[in-house]
Coordinates of C-alpha atoms in Angstrom, one line a residue:
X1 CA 183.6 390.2 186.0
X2 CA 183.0 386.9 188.1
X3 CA 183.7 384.7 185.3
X4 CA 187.1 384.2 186.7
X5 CA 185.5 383.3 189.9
X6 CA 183.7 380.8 188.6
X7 CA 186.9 379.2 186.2
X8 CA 188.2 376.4 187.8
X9 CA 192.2 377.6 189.3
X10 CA 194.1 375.5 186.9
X11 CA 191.8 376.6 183.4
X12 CA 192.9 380.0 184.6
X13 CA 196.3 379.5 185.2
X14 CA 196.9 377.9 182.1
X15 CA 194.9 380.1 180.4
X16 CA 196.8 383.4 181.4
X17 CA 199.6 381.5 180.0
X18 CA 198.7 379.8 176.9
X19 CA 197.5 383.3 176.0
X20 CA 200.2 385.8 175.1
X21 CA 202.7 384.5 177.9
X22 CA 205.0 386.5 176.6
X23 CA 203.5 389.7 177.7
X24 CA 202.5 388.5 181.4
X25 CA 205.7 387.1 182.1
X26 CA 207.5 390.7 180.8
X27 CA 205.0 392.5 182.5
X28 CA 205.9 390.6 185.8
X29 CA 209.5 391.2 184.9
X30 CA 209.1 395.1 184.9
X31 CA 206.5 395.7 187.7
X32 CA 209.6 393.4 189.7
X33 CA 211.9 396.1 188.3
X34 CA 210.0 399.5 190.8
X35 CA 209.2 396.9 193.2
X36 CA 212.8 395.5 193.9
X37 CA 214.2 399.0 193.9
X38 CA 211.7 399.3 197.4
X39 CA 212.0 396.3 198.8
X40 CA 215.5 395.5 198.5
X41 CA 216.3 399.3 200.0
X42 CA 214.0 398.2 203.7
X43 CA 217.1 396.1 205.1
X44 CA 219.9 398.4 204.2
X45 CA 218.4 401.6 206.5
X46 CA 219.8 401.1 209.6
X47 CA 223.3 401.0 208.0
X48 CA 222.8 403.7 205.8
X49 CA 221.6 405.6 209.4
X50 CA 224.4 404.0 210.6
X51 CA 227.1 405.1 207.8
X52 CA 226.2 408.7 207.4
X53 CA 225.5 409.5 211.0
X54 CA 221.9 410.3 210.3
X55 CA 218.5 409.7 212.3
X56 CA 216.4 407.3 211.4
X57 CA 213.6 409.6 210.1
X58 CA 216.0 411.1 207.2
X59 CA 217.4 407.5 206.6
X60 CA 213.4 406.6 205.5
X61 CA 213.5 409.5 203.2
X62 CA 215.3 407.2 200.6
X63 CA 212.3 405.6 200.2
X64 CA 209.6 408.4 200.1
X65 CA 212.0 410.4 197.9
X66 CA 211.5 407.4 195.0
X67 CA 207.7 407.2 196.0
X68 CA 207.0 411.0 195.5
X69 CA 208.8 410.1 192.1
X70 CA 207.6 407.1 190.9
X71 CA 203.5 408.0 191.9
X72 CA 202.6 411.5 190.1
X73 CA 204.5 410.5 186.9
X74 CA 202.1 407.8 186.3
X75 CA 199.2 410.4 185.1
X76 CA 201.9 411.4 182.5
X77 CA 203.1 407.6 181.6
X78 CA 199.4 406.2 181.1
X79 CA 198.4 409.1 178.3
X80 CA 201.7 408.9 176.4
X81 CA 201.5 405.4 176.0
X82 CA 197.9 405.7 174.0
X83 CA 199.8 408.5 171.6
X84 CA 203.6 406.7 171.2
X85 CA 202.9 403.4 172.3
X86 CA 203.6 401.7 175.2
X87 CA 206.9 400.7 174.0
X88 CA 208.4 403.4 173.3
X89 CA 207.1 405.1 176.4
X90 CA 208.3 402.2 178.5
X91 CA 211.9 402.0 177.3
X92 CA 212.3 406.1 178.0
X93 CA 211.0 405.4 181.4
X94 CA 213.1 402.6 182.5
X95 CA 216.5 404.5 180.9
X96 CA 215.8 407.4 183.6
X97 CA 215.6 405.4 186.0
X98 CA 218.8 403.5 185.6
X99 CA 220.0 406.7 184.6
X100 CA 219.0 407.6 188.4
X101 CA 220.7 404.4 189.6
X102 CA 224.0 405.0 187.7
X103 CA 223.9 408.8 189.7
X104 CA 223.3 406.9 192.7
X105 CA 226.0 404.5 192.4
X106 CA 228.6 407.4 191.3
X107 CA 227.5 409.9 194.1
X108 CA 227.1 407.1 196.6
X109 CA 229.3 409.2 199.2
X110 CA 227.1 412.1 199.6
X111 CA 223.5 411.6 201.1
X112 CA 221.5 414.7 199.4
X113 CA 222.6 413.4 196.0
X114 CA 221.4 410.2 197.1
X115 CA 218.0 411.6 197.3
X116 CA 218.2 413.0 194.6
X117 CA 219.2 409.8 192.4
X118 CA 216.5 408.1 194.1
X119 CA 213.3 410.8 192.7
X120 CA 215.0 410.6 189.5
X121 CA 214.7 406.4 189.8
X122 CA 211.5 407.5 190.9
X123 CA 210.4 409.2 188.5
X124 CA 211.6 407.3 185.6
X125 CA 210.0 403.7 186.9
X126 CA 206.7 405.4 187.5
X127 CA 206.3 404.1 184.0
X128 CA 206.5 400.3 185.0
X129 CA 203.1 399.5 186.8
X130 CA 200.7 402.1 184.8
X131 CA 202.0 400.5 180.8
X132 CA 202.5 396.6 182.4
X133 CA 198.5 396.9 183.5
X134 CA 198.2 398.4 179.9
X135 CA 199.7 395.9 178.0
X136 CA 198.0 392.8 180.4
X137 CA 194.4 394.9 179.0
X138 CA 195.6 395.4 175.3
X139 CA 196.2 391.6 175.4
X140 CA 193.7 389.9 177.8
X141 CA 190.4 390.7 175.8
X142 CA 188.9 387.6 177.5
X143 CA 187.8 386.4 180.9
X144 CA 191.5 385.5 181.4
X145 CA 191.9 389.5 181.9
X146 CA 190.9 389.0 185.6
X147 CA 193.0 386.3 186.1
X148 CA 196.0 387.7 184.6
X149 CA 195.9 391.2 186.4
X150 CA 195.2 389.1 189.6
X151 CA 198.8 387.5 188.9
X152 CA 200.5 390.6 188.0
X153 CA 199.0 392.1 191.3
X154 CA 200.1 389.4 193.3
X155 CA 203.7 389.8 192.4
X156 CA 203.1 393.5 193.1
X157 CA 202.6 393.0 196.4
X158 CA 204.8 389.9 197.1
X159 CA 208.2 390.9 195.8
X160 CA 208.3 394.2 198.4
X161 CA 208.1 390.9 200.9
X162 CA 210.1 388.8 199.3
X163 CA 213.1 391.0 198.3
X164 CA 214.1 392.2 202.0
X165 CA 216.0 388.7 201.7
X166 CA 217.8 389.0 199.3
X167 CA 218.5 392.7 200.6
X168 CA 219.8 391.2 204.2
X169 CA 221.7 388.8 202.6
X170 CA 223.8 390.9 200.4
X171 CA 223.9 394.1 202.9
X172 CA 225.4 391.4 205.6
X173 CA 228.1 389.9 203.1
X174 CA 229.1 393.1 200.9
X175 CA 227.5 396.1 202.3
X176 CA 224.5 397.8 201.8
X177 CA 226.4 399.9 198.2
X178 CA 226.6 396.3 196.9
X179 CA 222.5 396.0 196.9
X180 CA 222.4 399.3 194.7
X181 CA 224.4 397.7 192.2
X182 CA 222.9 394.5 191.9
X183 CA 219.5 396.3 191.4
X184 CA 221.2 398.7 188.7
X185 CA 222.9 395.4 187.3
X186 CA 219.1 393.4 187.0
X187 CA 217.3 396.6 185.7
X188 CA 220.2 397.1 183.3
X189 CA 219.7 393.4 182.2
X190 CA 215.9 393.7 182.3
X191 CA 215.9 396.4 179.7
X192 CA 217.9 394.6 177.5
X193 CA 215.7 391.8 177.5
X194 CA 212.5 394.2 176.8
X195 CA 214.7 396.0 174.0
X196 CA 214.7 392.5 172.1
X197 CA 211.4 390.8 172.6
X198 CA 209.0 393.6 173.9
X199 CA 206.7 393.6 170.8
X200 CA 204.1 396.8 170.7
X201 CA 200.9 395.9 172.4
X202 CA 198.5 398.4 171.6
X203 CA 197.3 398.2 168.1
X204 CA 196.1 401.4 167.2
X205 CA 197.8 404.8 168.4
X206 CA 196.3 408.2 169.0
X207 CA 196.9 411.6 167.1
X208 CA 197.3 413.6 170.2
X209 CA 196.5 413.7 174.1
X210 CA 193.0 414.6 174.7
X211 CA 194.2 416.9 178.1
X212 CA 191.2 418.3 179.3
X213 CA 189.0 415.3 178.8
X214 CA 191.2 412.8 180.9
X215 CA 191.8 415.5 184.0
X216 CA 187.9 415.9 183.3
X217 CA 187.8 412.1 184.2
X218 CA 190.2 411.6 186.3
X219 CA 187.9 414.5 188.3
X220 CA 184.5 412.1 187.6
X221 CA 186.6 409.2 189.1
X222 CA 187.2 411.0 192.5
X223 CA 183.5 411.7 192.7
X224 CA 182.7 408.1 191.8
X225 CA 182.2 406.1 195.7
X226 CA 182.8 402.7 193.8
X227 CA 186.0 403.9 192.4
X228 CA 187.4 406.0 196.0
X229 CA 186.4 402.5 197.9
X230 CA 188.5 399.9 196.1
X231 CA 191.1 402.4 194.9
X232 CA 191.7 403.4 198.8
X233 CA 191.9 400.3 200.4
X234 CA 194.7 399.4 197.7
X235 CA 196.3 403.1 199.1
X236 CA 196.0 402.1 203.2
X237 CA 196.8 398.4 202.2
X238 CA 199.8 399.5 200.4
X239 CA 201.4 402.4 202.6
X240 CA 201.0 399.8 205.7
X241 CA 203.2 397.5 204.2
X242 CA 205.6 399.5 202.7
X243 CA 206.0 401.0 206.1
X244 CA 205.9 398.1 208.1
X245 CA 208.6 396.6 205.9
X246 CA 210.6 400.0 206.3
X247 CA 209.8 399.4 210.6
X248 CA 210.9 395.6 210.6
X249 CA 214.7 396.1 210.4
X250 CA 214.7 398.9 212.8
X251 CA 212.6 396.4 215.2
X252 CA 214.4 393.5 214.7
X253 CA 218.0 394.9 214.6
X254 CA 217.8 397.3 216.7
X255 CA 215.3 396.2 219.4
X256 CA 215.9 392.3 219.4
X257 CA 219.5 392.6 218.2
X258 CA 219.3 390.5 215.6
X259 CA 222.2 390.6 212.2
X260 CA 221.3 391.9 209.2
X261 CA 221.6 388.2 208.2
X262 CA 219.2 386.7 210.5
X263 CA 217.0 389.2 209.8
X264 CA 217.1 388.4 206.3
X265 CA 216.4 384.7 207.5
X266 CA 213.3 385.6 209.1
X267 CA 212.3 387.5 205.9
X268 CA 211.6 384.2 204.4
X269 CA 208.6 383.2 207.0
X270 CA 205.9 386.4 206.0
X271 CA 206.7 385.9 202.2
X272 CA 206.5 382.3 202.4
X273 CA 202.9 383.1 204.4
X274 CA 202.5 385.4 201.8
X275 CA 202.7 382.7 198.4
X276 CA 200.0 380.6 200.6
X277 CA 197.7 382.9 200.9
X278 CA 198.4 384.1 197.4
X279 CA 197.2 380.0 196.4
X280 CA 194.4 380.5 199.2
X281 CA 193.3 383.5 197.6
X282 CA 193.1 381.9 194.0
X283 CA 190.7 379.4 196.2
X284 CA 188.5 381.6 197.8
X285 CA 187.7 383.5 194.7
X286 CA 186.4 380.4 193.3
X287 CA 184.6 379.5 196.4
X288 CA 183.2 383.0 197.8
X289 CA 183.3 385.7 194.7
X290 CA 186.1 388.2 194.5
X291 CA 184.1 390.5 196.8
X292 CA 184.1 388.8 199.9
X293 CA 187.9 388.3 200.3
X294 CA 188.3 391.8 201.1
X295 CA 186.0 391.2 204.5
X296 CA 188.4 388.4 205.4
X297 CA 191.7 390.6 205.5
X298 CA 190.6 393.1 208.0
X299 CA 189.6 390.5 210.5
X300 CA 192.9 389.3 210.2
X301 CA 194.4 392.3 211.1
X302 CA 192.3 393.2 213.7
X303 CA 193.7 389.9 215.0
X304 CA 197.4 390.8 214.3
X305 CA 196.2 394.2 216.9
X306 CA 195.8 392.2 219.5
X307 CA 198.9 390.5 219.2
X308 CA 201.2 393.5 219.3
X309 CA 199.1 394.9 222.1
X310 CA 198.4 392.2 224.6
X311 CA 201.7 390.3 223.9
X312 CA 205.5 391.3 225.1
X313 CA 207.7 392.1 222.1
X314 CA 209.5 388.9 221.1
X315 CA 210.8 387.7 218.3
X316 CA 208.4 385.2 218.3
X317 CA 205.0 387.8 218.5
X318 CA 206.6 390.4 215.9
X319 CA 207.0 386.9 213.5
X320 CA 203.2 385.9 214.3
X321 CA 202.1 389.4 213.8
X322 CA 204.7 390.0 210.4
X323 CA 202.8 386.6 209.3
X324 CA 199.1 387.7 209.6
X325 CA 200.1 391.3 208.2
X326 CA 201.2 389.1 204.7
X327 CA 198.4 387.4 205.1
X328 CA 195.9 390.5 204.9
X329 CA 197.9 391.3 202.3
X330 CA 197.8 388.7 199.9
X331 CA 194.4 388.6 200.0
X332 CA 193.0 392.1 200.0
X333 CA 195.3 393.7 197.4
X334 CA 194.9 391.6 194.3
X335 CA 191.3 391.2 194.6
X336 CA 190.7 395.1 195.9
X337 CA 192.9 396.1 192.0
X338 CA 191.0 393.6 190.1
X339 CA 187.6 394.8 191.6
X340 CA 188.8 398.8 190.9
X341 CA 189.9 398.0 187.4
X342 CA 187.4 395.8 185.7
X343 CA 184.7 397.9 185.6
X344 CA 186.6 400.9 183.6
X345 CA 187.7 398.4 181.4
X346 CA 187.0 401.1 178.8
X347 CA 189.2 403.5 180.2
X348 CA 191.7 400.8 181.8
X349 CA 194.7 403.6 181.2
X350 CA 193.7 406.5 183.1
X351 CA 192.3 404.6 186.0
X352 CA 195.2 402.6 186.3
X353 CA 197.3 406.2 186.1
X354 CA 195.3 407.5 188.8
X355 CA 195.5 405.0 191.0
X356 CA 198.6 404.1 190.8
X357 CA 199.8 407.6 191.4
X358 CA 197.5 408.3 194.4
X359 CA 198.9 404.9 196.2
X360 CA 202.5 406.1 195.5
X361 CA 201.9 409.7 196.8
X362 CA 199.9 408.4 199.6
X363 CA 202.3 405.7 201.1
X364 CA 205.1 408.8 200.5
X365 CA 203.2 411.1 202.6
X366 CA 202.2 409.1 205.2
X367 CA 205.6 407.3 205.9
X368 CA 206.7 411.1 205.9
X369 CA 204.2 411.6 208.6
X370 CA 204.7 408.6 210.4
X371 CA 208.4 409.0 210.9
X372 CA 208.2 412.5 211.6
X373 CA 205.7 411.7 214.9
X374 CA 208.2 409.1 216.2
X375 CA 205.9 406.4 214.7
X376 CA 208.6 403.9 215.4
X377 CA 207.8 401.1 217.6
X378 CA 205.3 398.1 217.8
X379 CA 203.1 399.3 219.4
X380 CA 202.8 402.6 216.8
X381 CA 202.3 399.2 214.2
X382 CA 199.1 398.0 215.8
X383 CA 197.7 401.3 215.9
X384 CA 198.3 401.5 212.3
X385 CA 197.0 398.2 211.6
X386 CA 193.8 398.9 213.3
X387 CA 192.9 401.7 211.6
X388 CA 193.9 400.1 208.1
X389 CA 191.4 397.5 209.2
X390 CA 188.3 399.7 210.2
X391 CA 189.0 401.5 207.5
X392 CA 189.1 399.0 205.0
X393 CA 186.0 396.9 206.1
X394 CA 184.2 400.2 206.0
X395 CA 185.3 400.9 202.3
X396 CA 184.6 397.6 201.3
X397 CA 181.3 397.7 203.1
X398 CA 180.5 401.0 200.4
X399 CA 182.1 399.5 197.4
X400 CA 180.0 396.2 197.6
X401 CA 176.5 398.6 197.2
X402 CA 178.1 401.2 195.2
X403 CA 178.3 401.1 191.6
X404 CA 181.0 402.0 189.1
X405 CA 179.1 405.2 188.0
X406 CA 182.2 407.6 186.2
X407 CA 181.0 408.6 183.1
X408 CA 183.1 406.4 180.2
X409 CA 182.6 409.8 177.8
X410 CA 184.6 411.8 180.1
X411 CA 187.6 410.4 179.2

C-alpha cells in the first residue's frame, strides 16, 4: 500500500498511463459524467428560485433529489456488474440517466417533474463511480492501482469545483435551461464514445448474486473502525463541499451582488487552488506517506473558521476562505478513498458500493437538514467547517491505529 508513496511522481504518472490508459481516461470521462450533472446545477439555483417563485430551500432540492438517487443505487450497480459485466451494467445506467435528462429537458416548465427527472438522473448515474473504481481495480493489478484511483479521485472532487464555471458562464449568456442541455448533449456524446471503445474489464463473470453474503459484509464493514474512519471522513468531506458549492451562489449573488458571470469568474480561483494542491498532494505522499495528509486538511480548515468568524464578509474573505476549503479538499479526499479501498482490495466492489452510497445519502440528508434550519449564511459555513475538521482529525486519529479487520469470507 505505500509503494506508491515511495514511486517517484512522474514513474507514477506515466505509469497509470502507459498501463491500460484507455480505461483511466474512460473512467475519468464517466465519473465527469455524475459529477458535472452536480456541479454545473450549483450556479443556476438562484434563477431557478428566481423563475418559479420558490424559496431557496426547495430550489436545493434539485440537488438532494439526484443525490438520494444516485447513492443507494450503487449497492445494486456494484453486484450486477460481477454477474453481467461492467459493461453492460454501465451502458443501462447511463441510458436512465439521460433518459432522466431528456424528461427534464421536455418537462422543464413544471418544478415537481423536475424533481422527478432529476432522481431518475440520479438513480441511473449511481452506476458511474461504483463500475469506474471497478474497472481502475480489474485493470491496475500493480502498484500503479494506488496511483490511478488517486487520479480518478482527484477528478472526483475537482470537477464539482471546476464546473460551476462553466455553469455561470452559460446560465449568464443563455439561461440556466441551456446548462441542462449542454449536460444532456456531453452525456449523450459520452455514451457514444463508451458504446464504441469501452472493452469489458472484468475477465471472469459470476453465475448469480450471492445476496445474503454481500449484505452479510457490507454489515462486517459497518462494524469494522478502520473502514467507518476513512469511509466517513470521505462522507463529511464530501457533503461540505457539495453544500458549500450549493451556498456560494446564494452568498455571492445575493449577498455581495455579484452576476452570475462574475461569479463564474471567481469560480476559477478555488479550482485553480484546487489543481495545486492536487500536484502538492502527489508531493506530499511521496514525502510524508499517504496517512499523514489527512492531519494537514483539518488544520486548514480550522484556519478557514477563523476567517469567516473574525473577518467582515467581503468578497475578498469568502475568496480566501473558498481557497482553503479546496485546499482541504484536494488533499484529504483522494488520499482518505485510496486509504478506505486498498485494504479490501479483495472485495474492491462492495466496498466501493457501500461507500459510495453512504456519501451520496449522507451529503442528501444533510443538505436537507441544513437548508431546512436556515443554514444559509457564512457564518452557518464556519460552523460547518469546524466540525468537518474536529471530526475528521478525530477519524483519522482512529483509522491510523485501527486495522482493516472485515472478514474477506463474508463477502
Amino acid at each position: 500500500m505505500n509503494t506508491s508513496t515511495e514511486t517517484p511522481l512522474t514513474e507514477q504518472v506515466t505509469g497509470v498511463i502507459k498501463q491500460n490508459w484507455n480505461i483511466f481516461f474512460l473512467a475519468i470521462l464517466i465519473v465527469s459524467m455524475g459529477q458535472l450533472s452536480l456541479g454545473l446545477i450549483f450556479p443556476l439555483l438562484p434563477w431557478i428560485q428566481k423563475d418559479f417563485s420558490i424559496n431557496q430551500s426547495l430550489a436545493e432540492s434539485l440537488i438532494v433529489s439526484y443525490l438520494i438517487g444516485y447513492g443507494p443505487s450503487q449497492l445494486f450497480y456494484g453486484p450486477l456488474s460481477y454477474v453481467y459485466g461492467r459493461r453492460r451494467v454501465l451502458l443501462i445506467g447511463l441510458f436512465l440517466s439521460i433518459l432522466g435528462l431528456g424528461l427534464l429537458l421536455y418537462f422543464h416548465d413544471c418544478f415537481d417533474l423536475l424533481i422527478l427527472a432529476r432522481f431518475i438522473q440520479g438513480i441511473g448515474g449511481g452506476c458511474e463511480s461504483v463500475i469506474a473504481r471497478a474497472m481502475l481495480h480489474d485493470s491496475y493489478k500493480n502498484k500503479f492501482f494506488l496511483s490511478a484511483m488517486t487520479g480518478l479521485s482527484i477528478v472526483s472532487a475537482f470537477t464539482p469545483i471546476f464546473s460551476p464555471i462553466v455553469g455561470g458562464l452559460v446560465n449568464h449568456h443563455f439561461g440556466w435551461l441551456a446548462v441542462f442541455i449542454g449536460l444532456f448533449v456531453y452525456s449523450a456524446l459520452g455514451y457514444l464514445v463508451l458504446v464504441f471503445y469501452l472493452p469489458e474489464t472484468l475477465s471472469k463473470l459470476r453465475a448469480s448474486i450471492p445476496v445474503i453474503p454481500i449484505f452479510n459484509y457490507y454489515y462486517a464493514l459497518l462494524k469494522d473502525r478502520y473502514f467507518l474512519s476513512y469511509t466517513v471522513i470521505g462522507w463529511i468531506n464530501w457533503a461540505l463541499v457539495i453544500f458549500s458549492g450549493s451556498l456560494a451562489p446564494f452568498v455571492l449573488e445575493d449577498q455581495l451582488h455579484l452576476t452570475s458571470e462574475n461569479y463564474a469568474y471567481w469560480s476559477i480561483v478555488p479550482a485553480i487552488a484546487f489543481l495545486l494542491a492536487s500536484w502538492l498532494c502527489f508531493v506530499l505522499r511521496k514525502s510524508y506517506g499517504t496517512h499523514h495528509i489527512v492531519f494537514i486538511a483539518p488544520v486548514i480548515q480550522l484556519t478557514v473558521v477563523v476567517i469567516f468568524l473574525l473577518f467582515p464578509l467581503t468578497l475578498f474573505t469568502v475568496t480566501l476562505g473558498f481557497i482553503g476549503i479546496a485546499i482541504a479538499q484536494a488533499l484529504i479526499y483522494p488520499c482518505s478513498q485510496s486509504l478506505l479501498l486498498v485494504p479490501y482490495s479483495n472485495k474492491f466492489g462492495t466496498v466501493s458500493a457501500l461507500s459510495g452510497a453512504g456519501q451520496m445519502v449522507f451529503a442528501a440528508i444533510f443538505i436537507f437538514i441544513a437548508w431546512r434550519v436556515h443554514l444559509d449564511n457564512v457564518h452557518a459555513l464556519a460552523m460547518i467547517v469546524f466540525i468537518t475538521a474536529i471530526l475528521g482529525l478525530a477519524l483519522a486519529i482512529i483509522g491510523k491505529k485501527s486495522v482493516a479487520s472485515a472478514s474477506l469470507e463474508n463477502g
